[in-house]
Amino acid sequence: MLLFSFPAGGFGTNCYLLAAEPGGPCLVVDPGQAATDPLLRLFAEHRLEPAALLLTHGHMDHSWCARELGERTGAPTVLHAADRFMLADPAAPLPPAFPGRLLTGYPQDEPERLTLLEGSADLELAGLRVRAHHSPGHTEGSTMFRVDPVRDGDPALLFTGDTLLADRPGDSGLPGGSRTRLESSLRRVCGPLDDSTVLLPGHGPAAALGTARRALPLLRGATA
């Protein structure tokens, strides 16, 4: 499997590109601010064609380039329906004190091709088996995407967005957030997963789930 990541734009949101192999379809996770040009270079270098753009949630630092990238490539954007409103109104889920100037340049319109999730779902995309886990808590529509390994012995990948970082649960203090629901989501999604699962968060470094379980009391009893 190919996997690339880079911090996108001034918000430093992790943008990911993954593919089963070079020269075929690929997936993009969270194309944030200024992500389009780096992604286009990766597509060209590895002869990749984006099959879908996955958004872990609707916050603007994760969705900034989804519309532009969709227009350039034809790839649909996949997002939970509960976060759809954020694509056209990025200020709505932000606190009143958030500086409006930081939204300058956001398209404030939906991608032309939009696939809306109504809950959790099993997806077959770009030759990969993907489980979309609806994980409310950071936002109502937050979704963690688990990608099954291509080869036996490889770890599964879990793109956690802002629901779970390498060393702590995500923020639940923004409008639409809920600490109770976030913790419930983490227990439900992470509980059945193997320690070898690689956590790929929206900000900061990656980590093995087993390492996160040792560091986070919330996840130690996740299977209960």
mmCIF file of C-alpha atoms in Angstrom:
data_model
loop_
_atom_site.group_PDB
_atom_site.id
_atom_site.type_symbol
_atom_site.label_atom_id
_atom_site.label_comp_id
_atom_site.label_asym_id
_atom_site.label_seq_id
_atom_site.Cartn_x
_atom_site.Cartn_y
_atom_site.Cartn_z
ATOM 1 C CA MET A 1 0.000 0.000 0.000
ATOM 2 C CA LEU A 2 1.114 3.541 -0.719
ATOM 3 C CA LEU A 3 0.556 6.102 2.037
ATOM 4 C CA PHE A 4 1.605 9.748 1.986
ATOM 5 C CA SER A 5 0.836 12.546 4.419
ATOM 6 C CA PHE A 6 1.677 16.215 4.826
ATOM 7 C CA PRO A 7 0.472 19.107 7.019
ATOM 8 C CA ALA A 8 -1.753 21.281 4.846
ATOM 9 C CA GLY A 9 -1.794 25.064 5.016
ATOM 10 C CA GLY A 10 -1.602 27.376 7.965
ATOM 11 C CA PHE A 11 -3.740 25.121 10.157
ATOM 12 C CA GLY A 12 -1.300 22.210 9.787
ATOM 13 C CA THR A 13 -4.091 19.706 9.204
ATOM 14 C CA ASN A 14 -2.800 16.299 8.168
ATOM 15 C CA CYS A 15 -3.809 15.449 4.610
ATOM 16 C CA TYR A 16 -3.428 11.820 3.541
ATOM 17 C CA LEU A 17 -3.217 10.020 0.215
ATOM 18 C CA LEU A 18 -3.409 6.231 0.034
ATOM 19 C CA ALA A 19 -3.548 3.658 -2.732
ATOM 20 C CA ALA A 20 -3.320 -0.104 -3.015
ATOM 21 C CA GLU A 21 -0.467 0.298 -5.526
ATOM 22 C CA PRO A 22 1.102 2.834 -7.899
ATOM 23 C CA GLY A 23 -0.560 3.500 -11.212
ATOM 24 C CA GLY A 24 -4.142 3.043 -10.053
ATOM 25 C CA PRO A 25 -6.971 4.651 -8.093
ATOM 26 C CA CYS A 26 -6.343 6.333 -4.754
ATOM 27 C CA LEU A 27 -8.138 7.982 -1.849
ATOM 28 C CA VAL A 28 -7.536 11.375 -0.273
ATOM 29 C CA VAL A 29 -8.421 12.034 3.358
ATOM 30 C CA ASP A 30 -9.023 15.610 4.559
ATOM 31 C CA PRO A 31 -7.761 17.878 1.748
ATOM 32 C CA GLY A 32 -7.286 20.967 3.883
ATOM 33 C CA GLN A 33 -6.010 24.441 3.088
ATOM 34 C CA ALA A 34 -3.435 24.601 0.257
ATOM 35 C CA ALA A 35 -3.589 20.830 -0.274
ATOM 36 C CA THR A 36 -4.440 20.833 -3.976
ATOM 37 C CA ASP A 37 -1.014 21.447 -5.527
ATOM 38 C CA PRO A 38 0.897 18.940 -3.337
ATOM 39 C CA LEU A 39 -1.754 16.322 -4.070
ATOM 40 C CA LEU A 40 -1.670 16.951 -7.819
ATOM 41 C CA ARG A 41 2.097 16.469 -7.752
ATOM 42 C CA LEU A 42 1.712 13.161 -5.909
ATOM 43 C CA PHE A 43 -0.969 12.003 -8.354
ATOM 44 C CA ALA A 44 1.347 12.717 -11.278
ATOM 45 C CA GLU A 45 4.480 11.264 -9.695
ATOM 46 C CA HIS A 46 2.821 7.959 -8.806
ATOM 47 C CA ARG A 47 0.336 7.816 -11.717
ATOM 48 C CA LEU A 48 -2.663 7.899 -9.386
ATOM 49 C CA GLU A 49 -6.284 8.766 -10.081
ATOM 50 C CA PRO A 50 -8.349 9.905 -7.072
ATOM 51 C CA ALA A 51 -11.499 7.835 -6.622
ATOM 52 C CA ALA A 52 -12.875 9.751 -3.620
ATOM 53 C CA LEU A 53 -12.099 12.525 -1.150
ATOM 54 C CA LEU A 54 -12.956 11.426 2.392
ATOM 55 C CA LEU A 55 -13.728 14.071 5.012
ATOM 56 C CA THR A 56 -13.487 13.026 8.645
ATOM 57 C CA HIS A 57 -15.722 16.003 9.459
ATOM 58 C CA GLY A 58 -16.837 19.295 7.991
ATOM 59 C CA HIS A 59 -14.560 21.811 9.716
ATOM 60 C CA MET A 60 -12.935 24.124 7.198
ATOM 61 C CA ASP A 61 -9.337 23.132 8.011
ATOM 62 C CA HIS A 62 -10.173 19.589 6.850
ATOM 63 C CA SER A 63 -12.436 20.415 3.895
ATOM 64 C CA TRP A 64 -10.867 23.573 2.431
ATOM 65 C CA CYS A 65 -9.725 22.148 -0.916
ATOM 66 C CA ALA A 66 -12.407 19.498 -1.417
ATOM 67 C CA ARG A 67 -14.389 21.551 -3.918
ATOM 68 C CA GLU A 68 -11.341 22.651 -5.921
ATOM 69 C CA LEU A 69 -9.828 19.183 -5.951
ATOM 70 C CA GLY A 70 -13.135 17.668 -7.001
ATOM 71 C CA GLU A 71 -13.373 20.119 -9.884
ATOM 72 C CA ARG A 72 -9.817 19.335 -10.982
ATOM 73 C CA THR A 73 -10.112 15.548 -10.761
ATOM 74 C CA GLY A 74 -13.807 14.626 -10.851
ATOM 75 C CA ALA A 75 -13.531 12.749 -7.544
ATOM 76 C CA PRO A 76 -16.592 12.854 -5.260
ATOM 77 C CA THR A 77 -16.392 14.116 -1.690
ATOM 78 C CA VAL A 78 -17.625 11.707 1.000
ATOM 79 C CA LEU A 79 -18.964 13.276 4.211
ATOM 80 C CA HIS A 80 -21.528 12.502 6.898
ATOM 81 C CA ALA A 81 -24.771 14.345 6.212
ATOM 82 C CA ALA A 82 -24.810 15.990 9.657
ATOM 83 C CA ASP A 83 -21.755 18.090 8.745
ATOM 84 C CA ARG A 84 -22.926 19.080 5.276
ATOM 85 C CA PHE A 85 -23.976 22.595 6.344
ATOM 86 C CA MET A 86 -20.373 23.456 7.218
ATOM 87 C CA LEU A 87 -19.264 23.276 3.587
ATOM 88 C CA ALA A 88 -21.323 26.325 2.618
ATOM 89 C CA ASP A 89 -21.139 28.083 6.001
ATOM 90 C CA PRO A 90 -17.711 27.396 7.539
ATOM 91 C CA ALA A 91 -18.221 29.944 10.327
ATOM 92 C CA ALA A 92 -21.354 28.224 11.660
ATOM 93 C CA PRO A 93 -19.582 25.546 13.749
ATOM 94 C CA LEU A 94 -16.889 27.910 15.041
ATOM 95 C CA PRO A 95 -16.930 29.956 18.258
ATOM 96 C CA PRO A 96 -17.850 33.662 17.918
ATOM 97 C CA ALA A 97 -14.302 34.697 18.832
ATOM 98 C CA PHE A 98 -12.780 32.862 15.849
ATOM 99 C CA PRO A 99 -11.060 35.444 13.593
ATOM 100 C CA GLY A 100 -13.131 35.720 10.434
ATOM 101 C CA ARG A 101 -10.069 36.723 8.396
ATOM 102 C CA LEU A 102 -8.816 33.140 8.702
ATOM 103 C CA LEU A 103 -11.735 32.041 6.519
ATOM 104 C CA THR A 104 -10.630 34.247 3.615
ATOM 105 C CA GLY A 105 -10.368 32.110 0.498
ATOM 106 C CA TYR A 106 -12.600 29.276 1.690
ATOM 107 C CA PRO A 107 -14.962 28.403 -1.208
ATOM 108 C CA GLN A 108 -18.146 28.501 0.939
ATOM 109 C CA ASP A 109 -19.910 26.164 -1.452
ATOM 110 C CA GLU A 110 -20.440 22.430 -1.650
ATOM 111 C CA PRO A 111 -18.333 20.238 -3.921
ATOM 112 C CA GLU A 112 -20.176 19.515 -7.155
ATOM 113 C CA ARG A 113 -20.093 15.764 -6.458
ATOM 114 C CA LEU A 114 -21.055 14.985 -2.870
ATOM 115 C CA THR A 115 -21.726 11.561 -1.358
ATOM 116 C CA LEU A 116 -23.483 11.851 2.000
ATOM 117 C CA LEU A 117 -23.287 9.199 4.700
ATOM 118 C CA GLU A 118 -26.268 8.746 7.020
ATOM 119 C CA GLY A 119 -24.426 6.553 9.528
ATOM 120 C CA SER A 120 -21.656 3.986 9.520
ATOM 121 C CA ALA A 121 -21.083 2.168 6.236
ATOM 122 C CA ASP A 122 -18.877 -0.382 4.506
ATOM 123 C CA LEU A 123 -17.341 1.053 1.342
ATOM 124 C CA GLU A 124 -15.307 -0.358 -1.536
ATOM 125 C CA LEU A 125 -13.184 2.491 -2.870
ATOM 126 C CA ALA A 126 -10.024 2.507 -4.994
ATOM 127 C CA GLY A 127 -9.642 -1.241 -4.549
ATOM 128 C CA LEU A 128 -9.631 -0.837 -0.758
ATOM 129 C CA ARG A 129 -12.094 -2.003 1.888
ATOM 130 C CA VAL A 130 -13.093 1.000 3.965
ATOM 131 C CA ARG A 131 -15.319 1.092 7.035
ATOM 132 C CA ALA A 132 -16.798 4.528 7.730
ATOM 133 C CA HIS A 133 -17.445 4.672 11.488
ATOM 134 C CA HIS A 134 -19.855 7.471 12.399
ATOM 135 C CA SER A 135 -18.187 8.900 15.516
ATOM 136 C CA PRO A 136 -20.044 11.940 16.862
ATOM 137 C CA GLY A 137 -18.463 13.975 19.618
ATOM 138 C CA HIS A 138 -16.061 16.422 17.976
ATOM 139 C CA THR A 139 -18.852 17.283 15.556
ATOM 140 C CA GLU A 140 -22.208 15.619 14.985
ATOM 141 C CA GLY A 141 -21.023 14.159 11.694
ATOM 142 C CA SER A 142 -17.482 13.158 12.630
ATOM 143 C CA THR A 143 -16.430 9.922 10.953
ATOM 144 C CA MET A 144 -13.380 7.725 11.459
ATOM 145 C CA PHE A 145 -12.361 5.726 8.395
ATOM 146 C CA ARG A 146 -10.789 2.292 8.890
ATOM 147 C CA VAL A 147 -8.933 0.860 5.898
ATOM 148 C CA ASP A 148 -8.245 -2.870 5.861
ATOM 149 C CA PRO A 149 -4.711 -4.024 4.985
ATOM 150 C CA VAL A 150 -3.952 -5.011 1.410
ATOM 151 C CA ARG A 151 -1.541 -7.776 2.410
ATOM 152 C CA ASP A 152 -1.710 -10.304 5.231
ATOM 153 C CA GLY A 153 0.369 -9.164 8.178
ATOM 154 C CA ASP A 154 0.051 -5.449 7.456
ATOM 155 C CA PRO A 155 -1.776 -3.281 10.010
ATOM 156 C CA ALA A 156 -5.152 -1.707 9.452
ATOM 157 C CA LEU A 157 -5.273 2.081 9.219
ATOM 158 C CA LEU A 158 -7.680 4.291 11.159
ATOM 159 C CA PHE A 159 -8.055 7.891 10.010
ATOM 160 C CA THR A 160 -9.361 9.577 13.131
ATOM 161 C CA GLY A 161 -9.648 13.238 12.140
ATOM 162 C CA ASP A 162 -10.093 15.326 15.284
ATOM 163 C CA THR A 163 -11.907 12.585 17.209
ATOM 164 C CA LEU A 164 -8.690 11.002 18.482
ATOM 165 C CA LEU A 165 -5.123 12.313 18.450
ATOM 166 C CA ALA A 166 -2.056 10.210 19.143
ATOM 167 C CA ASP A 167 -1.943 11.105 22.831
ATOM 168 C CA ARG A 168 -5.407 12.367 23.750
ATOM 169 C CA PRO A 169 -9.064 12.380 22.774
ATOM 170 C CA GLY A 170 -10.145 15.118 20.411
ATOM 171 C CA ASP A 171 -11.716 18.426 21.373
ATOM 172 C CA SER A 172 -15.418 18.341 22.181
ATOM 173 C CA GLY A 173 -15.805 21.984 23.179
ATOM 174 C CA LEU A 174 -16.794 23.506 19.841
ATOM 175 C CA PRO A 175 -20.447 23.993 18.830
ATOM 176 C CA GLY A 176 -21.974 20.606 18.091
ATOM 177 C CA GLY A 177 -19.450 18.781 20.247
ATOM 178 C CA SER A 178 -20.159 16.458 23.156
ATOM 179 C CA ARG A 179 -17.615 14.889 25.487
ATOM 180 C CA THR A 180 -19.990 12.087 26.422
ATOM 181 C CA ARG A 181 -20.651 11.178 22.803
ATOM 182 C CA LEU A 182 -16.980 11.470 21.861
ATOM 183 C CA GLU A 183 -15.940 9.035 24.589
ATOM 184 C CA SER A 184 -18.733 6.670 23.601
ATOM 185 C CA SER A 185 -17.580 6.817 19.976
ATOM 186 C CA LEU A 186 -13.996 6.019 20.932
ATOM 187 C CA ARG A 187 -15.013 3.034 23.030
ATOM 188 C CA ARG A 188 -17.301 1.686 20.322
ATOM 189 C CA VAL A 189 -14.921 2.110 17.388
ATOM 190 C CA CYS A 190 -11.554 1.408 18.987
ATOM 191 C CA GLY A 191 -12.642 -1.404 21.282
ATOM 192 C CA PRO A 192 -12.715 -4.221 18.691
ATOM 193 C CA LEU A 193 -9.562 -3.107 16.863
ATOM 194 C CA ASP A 194 -6.161 -4.754 17.117
ATOM 195 C CA ASP A 195 -3.322 -3.015 18.953
ATOM 196 C CA SER A 196 -1.376 -2.915 15.684
ATOM 197 C CA THR A 197 -3.936 -0.605 14.051
ATOM 198 C CA VAL A 198 -2.213 2.615 12.985
ATOM 199 C CA LEU A 199 -3.946 5.795 14.144
ATOM 200 C CA LEU A 200 -3.657 8.591 11.581
ATOM 201 C CA PRO A 201 -5.062 11.732 13.214
ATOM 202 C CA GLY A 202 -6.015 15.095 11.796
ATOM 203 C CA HIS A 203 -3.195 16.837 13.652
ATOM 204 C CA GLY A 204 0.128 15.660 15.011
ATOM 205 C CA PRO A 205 1.948 12.345 14.689
ATOM 206 C CA ALA A 206 0.635 8.872 13.978
ATOM 207 C CA ALA A 207 0.616 6.159 16.646
ATOM 208 C CA ALA A 208 -0.158 2.495 17.088
ATOM 209 C CA LEU A 209 -3.488 1.936 18.812
ATOM 210 C CA GLY A 210 -1.738 -0.237 21.395
ATOM 211 C CA THR A 211 0.504 2.680 22.331
ATOM 212 C CA ALA A 212 -2.474 5.013 22.592
ATOM 213 C CA ARG A 213 -4.282 2.520 24.819
ATOM 214 C CA ARG A 214 -1.378 2.497 27.265
ATOM 215 C CA ALA A 215 -1.312 6.290 27.361
ATOM 216 C CA LEU A 216 -5.056 6.978 27.481
ATOM 217 C CA PRO A 217 -7.147 5.547 30.336
ATOM 218 C CA LEU A 218 -10.228 6.065 28.168
ATOM 219 C CA LEU A 219 -9.013 3.436 25.702
ATOM 220 C CA ARG A 220 -7.703 0.870 28.186
ATOM 221 C CA GLY A 221 -11.228 -0.333 28.829
ATOM 222 C CA ALA A 222 -12.440 0.324 25.316
ATOM 223 C CA THR A 223 -13.572 -3.256 24.820
ATOM 224 C CA ALA A 224 -15.852 -3.210 27.870
#
